[in-house]
GROMACS .gro file of C-alpha atoms in nm:
model
  394
    1MET     CA    1   3.399  -1.671  -2.554
    2PRO     CA    2   3.591  -1.371  -2.408
    3ALA     CA    3   3.686  -1.362  -2.054
    4ASP     CA    4   3.476  -1.073  -1.951
    5PHE     CA    5   3.178  -1.212  -2.126
    6GLU     CA    6   3.208  -1.564  -1.962
    7ASP     CA    7   3.233  -1.448  -1.648
    8PHE     CA    8   2.892  -1.255  -1.717
    9ALA     CA    9   2.711  -1.560  -1.870
   10ARG     CA   10   2.829  -1.761  -1.531
   11VAL     CA   11   2.692  -1.473  -1.311
   12ALA     CA   12   2.389  -1.444  -1.530
   13SER     CA   13   2.254  -1.784  -1.566
   14GLN     CA   14   2.309  -1.903  -1.222
   15SER     CA   15   1.997  -2.070  -1.099
   16ARG     CA   16   1.975  -2.083  -0.720
   17SER     CA   17   1.565  -2.083  -0.704
   18SER     CA   18   1.414  -2.458  -0.695
   19ALA     CA   19   1.083  -2.556  -0.867
   20VAL     CA   20   0.815  -2.523  -0.604
   21ALA     CA   21   0.472  -2.763  -0.609
   22THR     CA   22   0.248  -2.397  -0.586
   23PRO     CA   23   0.385  -2.113  -0.802
   24PRO     CA   24   0.385  -1.760  -0.637
   25ARG     CA   25   0.131  -1.482  -0.651
   26PHE     CA   26   0.359  -1.194  -0.677
   27ASN     CA   27   0.160  -0.891  -0.473
   28ARG     CA   28   0.423  -0.635  -0.448
   29ILE     CA   29   0.436  -0.430  -0.780
   30ALA     CA   30   0.668  -0.166  -0.922
   31VAL     CA   31   0.588  -0.029  -1.221
   32LEU     CA   32   0.858   0.217  -1.385
   33GLY     CA   33   0.729   0.461  -1.616
   34GLY     CA   34   0.453   0.653  -1.650
   35GLY     CA   35   0.311   0.576  -2.015
   36ALA     CA   36   0.032   0.411  -2.105
   37ASP     CA   37   0.153   0.097  -2.094
   38ALA     CA   38   0.285   0.163  -1.754
   39ARG     CA   39  -0.063   0.280  -1.642
   40LEU     CA   40  -0.252  -0.036  -1.787
   41ILE     CA   41  -0.006  -0.271  -1.595
   42ALA     CA   42  -0.090  -0.055  -1.304
   43ALA     CA   43  -0.413  -0.070  -1.316
   44LEU     CA   44  -0.422  -0.454  -1.390
   45SER     CA   45  -0.235  -0.521  -1.093
   46LEU     CA   46  -0.439  -0.306  -0.881
   47ALA     CA   47  -0.749  -0.478  -1.035
   48GLU     CA   48  -0.593  -0.799  -0.858
   49ASN     CA   49  -0.560  -0.666  -0.511
   50CYS     CA   50  -0.186  -0.592  -0.557
   51ASP     CA   51   0.034  -0.330  -0.352
   52VAL     CA   52   0.135  -0.140  -0.649
   53THR     CA   53   0.392   0.184  -0.697
   54LEU     CA   54   0.395   0.356  -0.980
   55PHE     CA   55   0.759   0.578  -1.029
   56SER     CA   56   0.829   0.819  -1.296
   57ALA     CA   57   1.092   1.102  -1.321
   58TYR     CA   58   0.874   1.334  -1.540
   59GLY     CA   59   0.682   1.547  -1.292
   60LYS     CA   60   0.425   1.612  -1.567
   61GLU     CA   61   0.311   1.259  -1.604
   62LEU     CA   62   0.279   1.240  -1.202
   63GLU     CA   63   0.055   1.536  -1.235
   64GLN     CA   64  -0.175   1.456  -1.501
   65LEU     CA   65  -0.230   1.121  -1.305
   66ARG     CA   66  -0.295   1.303  -0.950
   67ALA     CA   67  -0.510   1.567  -1.148
   68SER     CA   68  -0.732   1.326  -1.291
   69SER     CA   69  -0.974   1.061  -1.138
   70GLY     CA   70  -0.727   0.824  -1.177
   71ILE     CA   71  -0.647   0.560  -1.448
   72ALA     CA   72  -0.955   0.453  -1.626
   73LEU     CA   73  -1.030   0.104  -1.835
   74ARG     CA   74  -1.286   0.070  -2.092
   75GLY     CA   75  -1.381  -0.179  -2.352
   76ALA     CA   76  -1.229  -0.522  -2.227
   77GLY     CA   77  -1.067  -0.633  -1.950
   78PRO     CA   78  -1.121  -0.537  -1.552
   79LEU     CA   79  -1.342  -0.241  -1.640
   80GLY     CA   80  -1.340   0.039  -1.403
   81SER     CA   81  -1.129   0.350  -1.256
   82TYR     CA   82  -0.840   0.305  -1.084
   83GLN     CA   83  -0.739   0.574  -0.805
   84VAL     CA   84  -0.394   0.689  -0.724
   85ASP     CA   85  -0.270   0.847  -0.413
   86SER     CA   86  -0.611   0.791  -0.207
   87GLY     CA   87  -0.523   0.529   0.033
   88ALA     CA   88  -0.426   0.117   0.093
   89SER     CA   89  -0.631   0.063  -0.237
   90SER     CA   90  -0.488   0.292  -0.477
   91ILE     CA   91  -0.185   0.318  -0.700
   92LYS     CA   92   0.072   0.513  -0.555
   93LEU     CA   93   0.286   0.744  -0.728
   94THR     CA   94   0.659   0.866  -0.642
   95ALA     CA   95   0.966   1.022  -0.818
   96GLU     CA   96   1.209   0.816  -0.643
   97LEU     CA   97   1.365   0.533  -0.772
   98ASP     CA   98   1.443   0.338  -0.482
   99ALA     CA   99   1.131   0.388  -0.319
  100ALA     CA  100   0.939   0.214  -0.556
  101VAL     CA  101   1.179  -0.078  -0.612
  102ASP     CA  102   1.253  -0.144  -0.264
  103GLY     CA  103   1.063  -0.443  -0.123
  104ALA     CA  104   0.911  -0.489  -0.472
  105GLU     CA  105   0.869  -0.833  -0.586
  106VAL     CA  106   0.814  -0.782  -0.926
  107ILE     CA  107   0.951  -0.454  -1.148
  108PHE     CA  108   0.803  -0.365  -1.471
  109LEU     CA  109   1.033  -0.181  -1.692
  110THR     CA  110   0.848  -0.006  -1.944
  111GLY     CA  111   0.839   0.254  -2.208
  112PRO     CA  112   1.067   0.301  -2.526
  113ILE     CA  113   1.416   0.099  -2.529
  114HIS     CA  114   1.593   0.407  -2.406
  115LYS     CA  115   1.402   0.407  -2.104
  116GLN     CA  116   1.396   0.039  -2.049
  117ARG     CA  117   1.813   0.077  -2.059
  118THR     CA  118   1.815   0.335  -1.828
  119TYR     CA  119   1.610   0.149  -1.581
  120ALA     CA  120   1.855  -0.153  -1.624
  121MET     CA  121   2.155   0.049  -1.583
  122VAL     CA  122   2.007   0.262  -1.251
  123LEU     CA  123   1.850  -0.024  -1.106
  124ALA     CA  124   2.174  -0.215  -1.086
  125ASP     CA  125   2.282  -0.122  -0.721
  126HIS     CA  126   1.923  -0.097  -0.607
  127LEU     CA  127   1.797  -0.457  -0.633
  128ALA     CA  128   1.777  -0.734  -0.393
  129ASP     CA  129   1.793  -1.122  -0.425
  130GLY     CA  130   1.479  -1.316  -0.568
  131GLN     CA  131   1.319  -0.980  -0.751
  132VAL     CA  132   1.129  -1.020  -1.072
  133LEU     CA  133   1.237  -0.794  -1.374
  134VAL     CA  134   1.001  -0.775  -1.622
  135LEU     CA  135   1.032  -0.622  -1.990
  136ALA     CA  136   0.717  -0.579  -2.157
  137PRO     CA  137   0.767  -0.567  -2.444
  138GLY     CA  138   1.138  -0.716  -2.434
  139ARG     CA  139   1.151  -0.774  -2.822
  140SER     CA  140   1.440  -0.951  -2.943
  141LEU     CA  141   1.691  -1.035  -2.690
  142GLY     CA  142   1.589  -0.743  -2.451
  143ALA     CA  143   1.646  -0.980  -2.155
  144VAL     CA  144   2.012  -0.997  -2.242
  145GLU     CA  145   2.062  -0.643  -2.314
  146ALA     CA  146   1.906  -0.603  -1.983
  147ALA     CA  147   2.075  -0.814  -1.776
  148TRP     CA  148   2.445  -0.686  -1.966
  149MET     CA  149   2.340  -0.355  -1.854
  150LEU     CA  150   2.277  -0.472  -1.491
  151ARG     CA  151   2.667  -0.589  -1.520
  152LEU     CA  152   2.810  -0.287  -1.635
  153GLY     CA  153   2.612  -0.109  -1.351
  154GLY     CA  154   2.770  -0.353  -1.101
  155GLY     CA  155   2.503  -0.545  -1.017
  156THR     CA  156   2.565  -0.868  -0.809
  157ALA     CA  157   2.170  -0.953  -0.733
  158ASP     CA  158   2.031  -1.285  -0.826
  159VAL     CA  159   1.750  -1.147  -0.999
  160THR     CA  160   1.508  -1.304  -1.283
  161LEU     CA  161   1.453  -1.127  -1.618
  162VAL     CA  162   1.124  -1.186  -1.768
  163GLU     CA  163   1.118  -1.108  -2.138
  164THR     CA  164   0.746  -1.076  -2.281
  165GLN     CA  165   0.674  -0.979  -2.634
  166GLY     CA  166   0.348  -0.805  -2.540
  167LEU     CA  167   0.051  -0.713  -2.265
  168PRO     CA  168  -0.262  -0.878  -2.255
  169PHE     CA  169  -0.492  -0.589  -2.408
  170TRP     CA  170  -0.414  -0.346  -2.692
  171PHE     CA  171  -0.499  -0.041  -2.592
  172LYS     CA  172  -0.592   0.338  -2.700
  173PRO     CA  173  -0.484   0.599  -2.472
  174GLU     CA  174  -0.752   0.890  -2.436
  175GLY     CA  175  -0.611   1.103  -2.123
  176THR     CA  176  -0.577   0.900  -1.865
  177THR     CA  177  -0.848   0.647  -1.976
  178LEU     CA  178  -0.734   0.353  -2.207
  179ALA     CA  179  -0.942   0.192  -2.411
  180LEU     CA  180  -0.885  -0.156  -2.419
  181SER     CA  181  -0.935  -0.463  -2.664
  182ALA     CA  182  -0.814  -0.827  -2.560
  183ARG     CA  183  -0.510  -0.949  -2.758
  184GLY     CA  184  -0.400  -1.312  -2.789
  185PRO     CA  185  -0.130  -1.510  -2.632
  186VAL     CA  186   0.211  -1.362  -2.610
  187VAL     CA  187   0.563  -1.525  -2.565
  188ALA     CA  188   0.778  -1.506  -2.283
  189ALA     CA  189   1.069  -1.673  -2.155
  190THR     CA  190   1.287  -1.595  -1.831
  191LEU     CA  191   1.677  -1.517  -1.804
  192PRO     CA  192   1.823  -1.745  -1.648
  193ARG     CA  193   1.650  -2.050  -1.849
  194GLY     CA  194   1.396  -2.254  -1.618
  195ARG     CA  195   1.270  -2.011  -1.392
  196SER     CA  196   0.916  -2.122  -1.499
  197GLU     CA  197   0.791  -2.001  -1.147
  198ALA     CA  198   0.849  -1.620  -1.216
  199ILE     CA  199   0.588  -1.653  -1.513
  200ALA     CA  200   0.339  -1.851  -1.325
  201GLY     CA  201   0.355  -1.582  -1.048
  202LEU     CA  202   0.261  -1.337  -1.309
  203SER     CA  203  -0.038  -1.527  -1.423
  204HIS     CA  204  -0.299  -1.333  -1.243
  205ILE     CA  205  -0.134  -0.999  -1.400
  206LEU     CA  206  -0.058  -1.102  -1.725
  207PRO     CA  207  -0.293  -1.427  -1.804
  208ASN     CA  208  -0.198  -1.456  -2.156
  209LEU     CA  209   0.199  -1.548  -2.127
  210ASP     CA  210   0.304  -1.823  -2.348
  211GLU     CA  211   0.619  -1.959  -2.197
  212VAL     CA  212   0.904  -2.100  -2.430
  213ASP     CA  213   1.210  -2.247  -2.349
  214SER     CA  214   1.489  -1.934  -2.360
  215VAL     CA  215   1.508  -1.568  -2.442
  216LEU     CA  216   1.658  -1.669  -2.775
  217ALA     CA  217   1.332  -1.855  -2.898
  218SER     CA  218   1.146  -1.537  -2.767
  219GLY     CA  219   1.343  -1.298  -2.950
  220PHE     CA  220   1.312  -1.477  -3.263
  221ALA     CA  221   0.931  -1.495  -3.218
  222ASP     CA  222   0.918  -1.115  -3.204
  223LEU     CA  223   0.790  -1.011  -3.593
  224SER     CA  224   0.631  -0.683  -3.440
  225ALA     CA  225   0.865  -0.476  -3.620
  226ALA     CA  226   0.819  -0.663  -3.927
  227VAL     CA  227   0.434  -0.579  -3.913
  228ASN     CA  228   0.437  -0.244  -3.751
  229ILE     CA  229   0.666  -0.107  -4.015
  230PRO     CA  230   0.480  -0.194  -4.335
  231ALA     CA  231   0.149  -0.090  -4.209
  232LEU     CA  232   0.280   0.269  -4.084
  233VAL     CA  233   0.513   0.374  -4.359
  234MET     CA  234   0.315   0.178  -4.688
  235GLY     CA  235   0.012   0.296  -4.814
  236GLY     CA  236  -0.193   0.576  -4.947
  237PRO     CA  237  -0.369   0.665  -5.297
  238GLY     CA  238  -0.010   0.592  -5.494
  239LEU     CA  239  -0.009   0.205  -5.383
  240ALA     CA  240  -0.387   0.172  -5.306
  241SER     CA  241  -0.297  -0.071  -5.067
  242GLY     CA  242  -0.325  -0.061  -4.695
  243GLY     CA  243  -0.592   0.186  -4.547
  244VAL     CA  244  -0.947   0.207  -4.646
  245THR     CA  245  -1.074   0.449  -4.914
  246VAL     CA  246  -1.344   0.685  -4.795
  247PRO     CA  247  -1.537   0.912  -5.029
  248MET     CA  248  -1.530   1.278  -4.987
  249GLY     CA  249  -1.763   1.398  -4.660
  250GLY     CA  250  -1.762   1.024  -4.577
  251VAL     CA  251  -1.684   0.875  -4.221
  252PRO     CA  252  -1.481   0.537  -4.187
  253LEU     CA  253  -1.642   0.281  -4.034
  254PRO     CA  254  -1.520   0.127  -3.710
  255GLU     CA  255  -1.360  -0.186  -3.875
  256ASN     CA  256  -1.148   0.072  -4.101
  257LEU     CA  257  -0.985   0.243  -3.826
  258THR     CA  258  -0.789  -0.083  -3.717
  259PHE     CA  259  -0.427  -0.170  -3.765
  260ALA     CA  260  -0.548  -0.473  -3.956
  261SER     CA  261  -0.709  -0.254  -4.204
  262LEU     CA  262  -0.382  -0.062  -4.285
  263ILE     CA  263  -0.229  -0.398  -4.418
  264GLY     CA  264  -0.324  -0.467  -4.777
  265SER     CA  265  -0.182  -0.723  -5.040
  266ASP     CA  266   0.136  -0.508  -5.070
  267GLN     CA  267   0.207  -0.483  -4.729
  268MET     CA  268   0.145  -0.844  -4.663
  269ARG     CA  269   0.376  -0.962  -4.908
  270LEU     CA  270   0.673  -0.762  -4.747
  271ILE     CA  271   0.565  -0.890  -4.420
  272GLN     CA  272   0.564  -1.255  -4.544
  273ALA     CA  273   0.895  -1.204  -4.652
  274MET     CA  274   1.039  -1.056  -4.350
  275ALA     CA  275   0.901  -1.345  -4.142
  276GLU     CA  276   1.094  -1.532  -4.375
  277GLU     CA  277   1.391  -1.403  -4.338
  278ARG     CA  278   1.338  -1.394  -3.948
  279ARG     CA  279   1.275  -1.789  -3.935
  280GLN     CA  280   1.556  -1.864  -4.152
  281VAL     CA  281   1.793  -1.697  -3.919
  282ALA     CA  282   1.585  -1.865  -3.642
  283ARG     CA  283   1.678  -2.194  -3.771
  284ALA     CA  284   2.055  -2.104  -3.799
  285PHE     CA  285   2.050  -2.040  -3.417
  286GLY     CA  286   1.863  -2.369  -3.356
  287VAL     CA  287   1.514  -2.213  -3.297
  288ARG     CA  288   1.240  -2.404  -3.451
  289GLY     CA  289   0.875  -2.444  -3.385
  290LEU     CA  290   0.771  -2.060  -3.460
  291PRO     CA  291   0.398  -2.024  -3.537
  292ASP     CA  292   0.260  -2.079  -3.930
  293THR     CA  293   0.352  -1.746  -4.093
  294ASP     CA  294  -0.005  -1.645  -4.118
  295GLU     CA  295  -0.071  -1.714  -3.769
  296TRP     CA  296   0.250  -1.543  -3.661
  297ILE     CA  297   0.109  -1.240  -3.887
  298ALA     CA  298  -0.270  -1.232  -3.743
  299ASN     CA  299  -0.114  -1.271  -3.369
  300HIS     CA  300   0.051  -0.925  -3.394
  301THR     CA  301  -0.229  -0.747  -3.658
  302GLY     CA  302  -0.503  -0.852  -3.463
  303PRO     CA  303  -0.848  -0.897  -3.648
  304GLN     CA  304  -1.001  -0.640  -3.870
  305LYS     CA  305  -1.309  -0.565  -3.648
  306GLY     CA  306  -1.479  -0.688  -3.354
  307GLU     CA  307  -1.334  -0.833  -3.041
  308GLY     CA  308  -0.979  -0.801  -3.039
  309ALA     CA  309  -0.918  -0.561  -3.296
  310ARG     CA  310  -0.603  -0.352  -3.260
  311PRO     CA  311  -0.613  -0.010  -3.269
  312VAL     CA  312  -0.431   0.253  -3.485
  313PRO     CA  313  -0.169   0.414  -3.292
  314ASP     CA  314  -0.164   0.832  -3.297
  315PRO     CA  315   0.129   1.003  -3.481
  316ASN     CA  316   0.391   0.996  -3.162
  317ALA     CA  317   0.314   0.633  -3.083
  318ALA     CA  318   0.375   0.518  -3.435
  319ARG     CA  319   0.738   0.721  -3.427
  320ILE     CA  320   0.815   0.534  -3.129
  321MET     CA  321   0.699   0.205  -3.294
  322LEU     CA  322   0.905   0.268  -3.577
  323ARG     CA  323   1.234   0.372  -3.372
  324ASP     CA  324   1.185   0.105  -3.117
  325GLY     CA  325   1.098  -0.147  -3.405
  326VAL     CA  326   1.478  -0.104  -3.596
  327ILE     CA  327   1.651  -0.050  -3.252
  328GLY     CA  328   1.463  -0.369  -3.077
  329SER     CA  329   1.399  -0.606  -3.329
  330LEU     CA  330   1.544  -0.576  -3.682
  331VAL     CA  331   1.904  -0.473  -3.597
  332PRO     CA  332   1.923  -0.773  -3.360
  333LEU     CA  333   1.756  -0.991  -3.638
  334SER     CA  334   2.015  -0.830  -3.919
  335SER     CA  335   2.328  -0.888  -3.647
  336ALA     CA  336   2.242  -1.237  -3.585
  337ALA     CA  337   2.173  -1.296  -3.975
  338GLU     CA  338   2.577  -1.138  -4.030
  339LEU     CA  339   2.726  -1.383  -3.790
  340ALA     CA  340   2.546  -1.691  -3.961
  341GLY     CA  341   2.605  -1.577  -4.318
  342ILE     CA  342   2.245  -1.519  -4.433
  343ASP     CA  343   2.136  -1.220  -4.641
  344VAL     CA  344   1.823  -1.053  -4.506
  345PRO     CA  345   1.766  -0.802  -4.777
  346GLN     CA  346   1.395  -0.696  -4.674
  347THR     CA  347   1.507  -0.656  -4.306
  348ARG     CA  348   1.799  -0.420  -4.439
  349ALA     CA  349   1.574  -0.217  -4.647
  350MET     CA  350   1.341  -0.176  -4.387
  351ILE     CA  351   1.591  -0.048  -4.121
  352ALA     CA  352   1.755   0.181  -4.402
  353LEU     CA  353   1.367   0.298  -4.485
  354THR     CA  354   1.287   0.385  -4.129
  355GLY     CA  355   1.615   0.556  -4.052
  356ALA     CA  356   1.533   0.812  -4.336
  357ILE     CA  357   1.145   0.852  -4.233
  358LEU     CA  358   1.279   0.932  -3.878
  359ASP     CA  359   1.575   1.131  -3.996
  360ALA     CA  360   1.823   0.980  -3.788
  361ASP     CA  361   2.073   0.672  -3.774
  362ILE     CA  362   1.854   0.478  -3.526
  363ALA     CA  363   2.061   0.141  -3.667
  364ALA     CA  364   2.383   0.266  -3.449
  365SER     CA  365   2.178   0.222  -3.134
  366GLY     CA  366   2.038  -0.108  -3.226
  367ARG     CA  367   2.121  -0.381  -3.030
  368ARG     CA  368   2.397  -0.551  -3.185
  369LEU     CA  369   2.521  -0.888  -3.039
  370GLU     CA  370   2.886  -0.735  -2.993
  371THR     CA  371   2.721  -0.425  -2.804
  372MET     CA  372   2.579  -0.669  -2.555
  373GLY     CA  373   2.922  -0.832  -2.495
  374ILE     CA  374   2.846  -1.152  -2.747
  375THR     CA  375   3.169  -1.091  -2.960
  376ALA     CA  376   3.124  -1.449  -3.105
  377ASN     CA  377   3.351  -1.512  -3.420
  378SER     CA  378   3.118  -1.787  -3.553
  379ILE     CA  379   2.761  -1.904  -3.520
  380ASP     CA  380   2.883  -2.219  -3.292
  381ASP     CA  381   3.040  -1.956  -3.092
  382ALA     CA  382   2.737  -1.743  -3.046
  383ARG     CA  383   2.529  -2.077  -2.965
  384ARG     CA  384   2.769  -2.183  -2.708
  385THR     CA  385   2.720  -1.822  -2.560
  386PHE     CA  386   2.355  -1.836  -2.561
  387ASP     CA  387   2.375  -2.196  -2.418
  388ALA     CA  388   2.578  -2.042  -2.121
  389LEU     CA  389   2.311  -1.771  -2.036
  390THR     CA  390   2.036  -2.054  -2.096
  391PRO     CA  391   2.164  -2.320  -1.893
  392GLY     CA  392   2.044  -2.671  -2.070
  393GLY     CA  393   2.050  -2.517  -2.422
  394ARG     CA  394   1.986  -2.719  -2.703
   0.00000   0.00000   0.00000
């Protein structure tokens, strides 16, 4: 292991917190970002009577919220309208990062990966011992990348990173209103390893977290891009698979407007192949116990109709999903596979296809092991590095 990363691993893996009989309940929450995911987290936190501050560097996002009647939740979850900047029982808005994070027990990093990276870098000298940073979603090795960014930014505080693979609800934004449907359990892990109290302290806001033993296990459990990309880019009358044929002049039924309806037999075969590639690479890194493939896929698609159905994203959100899927899910898997000497042709094909669709070399900005300081020469070296980051490793 290189000396610079060895130093990073030692600092990042130190665990100065101890297990407590009664888990904490975090009440001072900062949410970085003004997108729909940030608004959802802020509203869920306020519903639990937390002290919530939402930061955005974009005046338009803050102005839209201030001009509205607040954040409205409809469908599932804690329904209602959650006010902004209207007294103690409201979400406080700010464009000042230090004001948002000062005194916060938990800081949520939201939005696309490029924003999460920026937040991690600029937060480095704003953090204090004991704070918890939550990446939701963290995708594959998001916590490792954030820890590396904090180190590059000169951060020295003893913080805990929580990598989750989703939120308690699927959501469809309509202005400042969010239509929600409940989703199943999502995998989560802490860095440093073993700080379960951080996940327990989030349970009133994120009650569906399913803790696994390391961010390595959490990263390999991220099947999101393998589901999202085939569903969003394959389909139409040529394949007659994925999507539902509606007669001219007809109106699709509600169950035909869900994410699961985009997946037909052709898409499913590709998703299953990509799931098996991920499972194979995970085994090479010592990660086992991933869900059954059908269960794994169903967790990311949601049912085709009824409670828990996942909505189809709008075109802008879909493009963000494609970009982040390559950067934060497929490239890390391809990088790990390369080190393990395993061929992942379906994953590589999806990376190339998505880059062509978006007309950008998005793979170049993907999370590769070496860009996060993991310059291992063999899979055994990489395992030792990850074990250094996650004490008590396999």
